[in-house]
Each structure stands twice: as C-alpha cells, then as structure tokens.
C-alpha cells in the first residue's frame, strides 16, 4: 500500500513537472506574440511599414499559447468550473463525478484530436499553405515558398493527444485513490 502511494505520488509529480515545463513554452510563445505585435505596431505607425505577415504569424502563434497550456490546465484542474453544489465534490460522490467528468473530457478531446489530425492530413494532400508566412526551403513545398499548414495542424493534433494522455493519467491517479476527487488529489500529495 505504502509503495503504491509513493509510486503514484512520484508519477503525479513527474506529470506535473512535464506539464509545467510545457506551459512555460506557452508563456514564451505569448512573449513572442507581444514582440511581434510591438514590431508590427511600431512599423505601421512610425515607419508606415507594418510587419509582413504579422497578423498571420500572431494567428498561428495563438495555437501555441492555447495548446501548450492545455495539458497543465487539465492536469491541475484549472479550467473554468461553476461550483453551484460543493457537496458533489466531497467523498465518494465527488470521486465518481470526478472520474466521469475526466472521462467525458478526455473522450471529447480525443474526438477533437481525431478531427484535427484528419484535417491535417487533408491539408497535406491538398497542399494547403499559409498565405503570407514564408518558410525556409527545407520546410516549404517544392512549388511554393510558403509554410505548409500541415505542420501547425499536426502540432495542434499532437498537443490535443498529449492533453488526452495527461487526462488519462489524471483519471488513473484519481481512480487509484478512492474517495479523493480530481481537484484535490495533487494538492494533498505534493
């Protein structure tokens, strides 16, 4: 029993560190967006020359902020929660409801990941590219200098699948601690 709890706590700490590290990348991408926006605004208003593809770079970078943040958000249960009936969060009822909601959330994200991955494969087949983002020659298609959309679409799908993995790990950790709930398990053990 003690060894099992120690093992679960170790797995939970490791998963938390990995998800925190990935969320640091989200912060770096957000900083990148701020820099690009500043360059674009300064170029536009002071030099009458906005940053080429600035709006499209920001749009693509937003995917990084969102999808690098998802694993940490779901693992720490930091998403939006409406707490109308706190009694449902306690004891075995909270434990069961936590498992149900983790299962529903994981399944929903899995479906979204599958759809996103199929869209990535379709953009690969169709040869879709971004309209303004110029790619280095080793990333661009033979007949185009623009960045293929398949790279960003695949990144989004992989990020969603990683989030599903983190939800499944959280589900397993909560399942193996009967009576706990999805919200309190990491705070009690860390």
PDB file of N, CA and C in Angstrom, residues 15-16 18-31 33 61-80 109 155-156 158-160 162-164 166-167:
ATOM      1  N   UNK A  15       4.448  14.056 -13.829  1.00  0.00           N
ATOM      2  CA  UNK A  15       3.480  14.583 -14.800  1.00  0.00           C
ATOM      3  C   UNK A  15       3.267  16.071 -14.604  1.00  0.00           C
ATOM      4  N   UNK A  16       3.247  16.496 -13.353  1.00  0.00           N
ATOM      5  CA  UNK A  16       3.069  17.921 -13.068  1.00  0.00           C
ATOM      6  C   UNK A  16       4.268  18.727 -13.569  1.00  0.00           C
ATOM      7  N   UNK A  18       6.307  17.901 -16.048  1.00  0.00           N
ATOM      8  CA  UNK A  18       6.262  17.904 -17.516  1.00  0.00           C
ATOM      9  C   UNK A  18       5.233  18.912 -18.007  1.00  0.00           C
ATOM     10  N   UNK A  19       4.050  18.898 -17.413  1.00  0.00           N
ATOM     11  CA  UNK A  19       3.004  19.826 -17.863  1.00  0.00           C
ATOM     12  C   UNK A  19       3.380  21.268 -17.550  1.00  0.00           C
ATOM     13  N   UNK A  20       4.057  21.512 -16.431  1.00  0.00           N
ATOM     14  CA  UNK A  20       4.525  22.878 -16.131  1.00  0.00           C
ATOM     15  C   UNK A  20       5.569  23.333 -17.140  1.00  0.00           C
ATOM     16  N   UNK A  21       6.477  22.436 -17.501  1.00  0.00           N
ATOM     17  CA  UNK A  21       7.509  22.775 -18.485  1.00  0.00           C
ATOM     18  C   UNK A  21       6.883  23.146 -19.822  1.00  0.00           C
ATOM     19  N   UNK A  22       5.881  22.403 -20.203  1.00  0.00           N
ATOM     20  CA  UNK A  22       5.204  22.711 -21.469  1.00  0.00           C
ATOM     21  C   UNK A  22       4.455  24.032 -21.366  1.00  0.00           C
ATOM     22  N   UNK A  23       3.890  24.332 -20.205  1.00  0.00           N
ATOM     23  CA  UNK A  23       3.188  25.609 -20.065  1.00  0.00           C
ATOM     24  C   UNK A  23       4.152  26.785 -20.076  1.00  0.00           C
ATOM     25  N   UNK A  24       5.421  26.559 -19.714  1.00  0.00           N
ATOM     26  CA  UNK A  24       6.430  27.612 -19.853  1.00  0.00           C
ATOM     27  C   UNK A  24       6.600  27.970 -21.328  1.00  0.00           C
ATOM     28  N   UNK A  25       6.517  26.962 -22.194  1.00  0.00           N
ATOM     29  CA  UNK A  25       6.571  27.228 -23.635  1.00  0.00           C
ATOM     30  C   UNK A  25       5.416  28.120 -24.070  1.00  0.00           C
ATOM     31  N   UNK A  26       4.258  27.923 -23.467  1.00  0.00           N
ATOM     32  CA  UNK A  26       3.108  28.787 -23.777  1.00  0.00           C
ATOM     33  C   UNK A  26       3.433  30.228 -23.413  1.00  0.00           C
ATOM     34  N   UNK A  27       4.089  30.426 -22.281  1.00  0.00           N
ATOM     35  CA  UNK A  27       4.491  31.778 -21.886  1.00  0.00           C
ATOM     36  C   UNK A  27       5.490  32.384 -22.857  1.00  0.00           C
ATOM     37  N   UNK A  28       6.420  31.566 -23.341  1.00  0.00           N
ATOM     38  CA  UNK A  28       7.401  32.066 -24.308  1.00  0.00           C
ATOM     39  C   UNK A  28       6.730  32.434 -25.630  1.00  0.00           C
ATOM     40  N   UNK A  29       5.777  31.631 -26.045  1.00  0.00           N
ATOM     41  CA  UNK A  29       5.041  31.957 -27.279  1.00  0.00           C
ATOM     42  C   UNK A  29       4.236  33.238 -27.077  1.00  0.00           C
ATOM     43  N   UNK A  30       3.672  33.422 -25.897  1.00  0.00           N
ATOM     44  CA  UNK A  30       2.943  34.659 -25.606  1.00  0.00           C
ATOM     45  C   UNK A  30       3.879  35.859 -25.661  1.00  0.00           C
ATOM     46  N   UNK A  31       5.074  35.703 -25.126  1.00  0.00           N
ATOM     47  CA  UNK A  31       6.078  36.775 -25.225  1.00  0.00           C
ATOM     48  C   UNK A  31       6.418  37.054 -26.690  1.00  0.00           C
ATOM     49  N   UNK A  33       4.421  36.680 -29.215  1.00  0.00           N
ATOM     50  CA  UNK A  33       3.280  37.410 -29.772  1.00  0.00           C
ATOM     51  C   UNK A  33       3.362  38.893 -29.404  1.00  0.00           C
ATOM     52  N   UNK A  61       0.633  31.721 -33.967  1.00  0.00           N
ATOM     53  CA  UNK A  61       1.262  31.628 -32.644  1.00  0.00           C
ATOM     54  C   UNK A  61       0.236  31.432 -31.535  1.00  0.00           C
ATOM     55  N   UNK A  62      -0.978  31.913 -31.733  1.00  0.00           N
ATOM     56  CA  UNK A  62      -2.033  31.713 -30.737  1.00  0.00           C
ATOM     57  C   UNK A  62      -2.298  30.224 -30.505  1.00  0.00           C
ATOM     58  N   UNK A  63      -2.126  29.424 -31.562  1.00  0.00           N
ATOM     59  CA  UNK A  63      -2.277  27.974 -31.396  1.00  0.00           C
ATOM     60  C   UNK A  63      -1.266  27.456 -30.377  1.00  0.00           C
ATOM     61  N   UNK A  64      -0.050  27.992 -30.405  1.00  0.00           N
ATOM     62  CA  UNK A  64       0.953  27.586 -29.436  1.00  0.00           C
ATOM     63  C   UNK A  64       0.570  27.936 -28.017  1.00  0.00           C
ATOM     64  N   UNK A  65       0.062  29.147 -27.820  1.00  0.00           N
ATOM     65  CA  UNK A  65      -0.341  29.563 -26.476  1.00  0.00           C
ATOM     66  C   UNK A  65      -1.454  28.655 -25.951  1.00  0.00           C
ATOM     67  N   UNK A  66      -2.431  28.415 -26.775  1.00  0.00           N
ATOM     68  CA  UNK A  66      -3.580  27.623 -26.345  1.00  0.00           C
ATOM     69  C   UNK A  66      -3.191  26.168 -26.105  1.00  0.00           C
ATOM     70  N   UNK A  67      -2.532  25.563 -27.077  1.00  0.00           N
ATOM     71  CA  UNK A  67      -2.315  24.124 -26.990  1.00  0.00           C
ATOM     72  C   UNK A  67      -1.116  23.731 -26.140  1.00  0.00           C
ATOM     73  N   UNK A  68      -0.180  24.656 -25.873  1.00  0.00           N
ATOM     74  CA  UNK A  68       0.859  24.378 -24.879  1.00  0.00           C
ATOM     75  C   UNK A  68       0.288  24.505 -23.466  1.00  0.00           C
ATOM     76  N   UNK A  69      -0.787  25.256 -23.303  1.00  0.00           N
ATOM     77  CA  UNK A  69      -1.388  25.457 -21.976  1.00  0.00           C
ATOM     78  C   UNK A  69      -2.331  24.336 -21.566  1.00  0.00           C
ATOM     79  N   UNK A  70      -2.900  23.632 -22.523  1.00  0.00           N
ATOM     80  CA  UNK A  70      -3.929  22.627 -22.224  1.00  0.00           C
ATOM     81  C   UNK A  70      -3.492  21.524 -21.258  1.00  0.00           C
ATOM     82  N   UNK A  71      -2.334  20.882 -21.448  1.00  0.00           N
ATOM     83  CA  UNK A  71      -2.005  19.775 -20.532  1.00  0.00           C
ATOM     84  C   UNK A  71      -1.951  20.211 -19.064  1.00  0.00           C
ATOM     85  N   UNK A  72      -1.327  21.335 -18.786  1.00  0.00           N
ATOM     86  CA  UNK A  72      -1.235  21.809 -17.403  1.00  0.00           C
ATOM     87  C   UNK A  72      -2.616  22.178 -16.863  1.00  0.00           C
ATOM     88  N   UNK A  73      -3.393  22.831 -17.705  1.00  0.00           N
ATOM     89  CA  UNK A  73      -4.722  23.256 -17.276  1.00  0.00           C
ATOM     90  C   UNK A  73      -5.578  22.061 -16.883  1.00  0.00           C
ATOM     91  N   UNK A  74      -5.571  21.013 -17.707  1.00  0.00           N
ATOM     92  CA  UNK A  74      -6.384  19.852 -17.397  1.00  0.00           C
ATOM     93  C   UNK A  74      -5.807  19.041 -16.245  1.00  0.00           C
ATOM     94  N   UNK A  75      -4.478  18.914 -16.186  1.00  0.00           N
ATOM     95  CA  UNK A  75      -3.890  18.111 -15.115  1.00  0.00           C
ATOM     96  C   UNK A  75      -4.092  18.751 -13.749  1.00  0.00           C
ATOM     97  N   UNK A  76      -4.006  20.067 -13.680  1.00  0.00           N
ATOM     98  CA  UNK A  76      -4.202  20.782 -12.410  1.00  0.00           C
ATOM     99  C   UNK A  76      -5.663  21.149 -12.172  1.00  0.00           C
ATOM    100  N   UNK A  77      -6.523  20.807 -13.112  1.00  0.00           N
ATOM    101  CA  UNK A  77      -7.954  21.114 -12.990  1.00  0.00           C
ATOM    102  C   UNK A  77      -8.166  22.625 -12.862  1.00  0.00           C
ATOM    103  N   UNK A  78      -7.476  23.372 -13.708  1.00  0.00           N
ATOM    104  CA  UNK A  78      -7.515  24.826 -13.668  1.00  0.00           C
ATOM    105  C   UNK A  78      -8.492  25.423 -14.685  1.00  0.00           C
ATOM    106  N   UNK A  79      -9.282  24.593 -15.327  1.00  0.00           N
ATOM    107  CA  UNK A  79     -10.237  25.127 -16.293  1.00  0.00           C
ATOM    108  C   UNK A  79     -11.431  25.731 -15.553  1.00  0.00           C
ATOM    109  N   UNK A  80     -12.313  26.347 -16.294  1.00  0.00           N
ATOM    110  CA  UNK A  80     -13.449  27.050 -15.694  1.00  0.00           C
ATOM    111  C   UNK A  80     -14.394  26.037 -15.056  1.00  0.00           C
ATOM    112  N   UNK A 109     -11.989  15.471 -26.076  1.00  0.00           N
ATOM    113  CA  UNK A 109     -10.740  15.944 -26.674  1.00  0.00           C
ATOM    114  C   UNK A 109     -10.173  14.935 -27.666  1.00  0.00           C
ATOM    115  N   UNK A 155       0.772  19.829 -35.235  1.00  0.00           N
ATOM    116  CA  UNK A 155       1.147  20.252 -33.880  1.00  0.00           C
ATOM    117  C   UNK A 155      -0.085  20.335 -32.980  1.00  0.00           C
ATOM    118  N   UNK A 156      -1.156  20.909 -33.498  1.00  0.00           N
ATOM    119  CA  UNK A 156      -2.385  21.029 -32.714  1.00  0.00           C
ATOM    120  C   UNK A 156      -2.928  19.646 -32.362  1.00  0.00           C
ATOM    121  N   UNK A 158      -1.294  16.746 -32.166  1.00  0.00           N
ATOM    122  CA  UNK A 158      -0.398  16.084 -31.206  1.00  0.00           C
ATOM    123  C   UNK A 158      -0.574  16.692 -29.819  1.00  0.00           C
ATOM    124  N   UNK A 159      -0.745  18.007 -29.748  1.00  0.00           N
ATOM    125  CA  UNK A 159      -0.965  18.661 -28.457  1.00  0.00           C
ATOM    126  C   UNK A 159      -2.263  18.184 -27.811  1.00  0.00           C
ATOM    127  N   UNK A 160      -3.285  18.018 -28.618  1.00  0.00           N
ATOM    128  CA  UNK A 160      -4.555  17.530 -28.086  1.00  0.00           C
ATOM    129  C   UNK A 160      -4.400  16.090 -27.600  1.00  0.00           C
ATOM    130  N   UNK A 162      -1.672  14.704 -26.519  1.00  0.00           N
ATOM    131  CA  UNK A 162      -0.890  14.742 -25.283  1.00  0.00           C
ATOM    132  C   UNK A 162      -1.776  15.161 -24.106  1.00  0.00           C
ATOM    133  N   UNK A 163      -2.672  16.097 -24.341  1.00  0.00           N
ATOM    134  CA  UNK A 163      -3.610  16.505 -23.294  1.00  0.00           C
ATOM    135  C   UNK A 163      -4.503  15.341 -22.897  1.00  0.00           C
ATOM    136  N   UNK A 164      -4.950  14.554 -23.877  1.00  0.00           N
ATOM    137  CA  UNK A 164      -5.754  13.369 -23.575  1.00  0.00           C
ATOM    138  C   UNK A 164      -4.931  12.391 -22.734  1.00  0.00           C
ATOM    139  N   UNK A 166      -2.566  13.196 -20.640  1.00  0.00           N
ATOM    140  CA  UNK A 166      -2.499  13.766 -19.292  1.00  0.00           C
ATOM    141  C   UNK A 166      -3.829  13.566 -18.554  1.00  0.00           C
ATOM    142  N   UNK A 167      -4.949  13.680 -19.269  1.00  0.00           N
ATOM    143  CA  UNK A 167      -6.253  13.436 -18.650  1.00  0.00           C
ATOM    144  C   UNK A 167      -6.368  11.966 -18.248  1.00  0.00           C
TER     145      UNK A 167
END
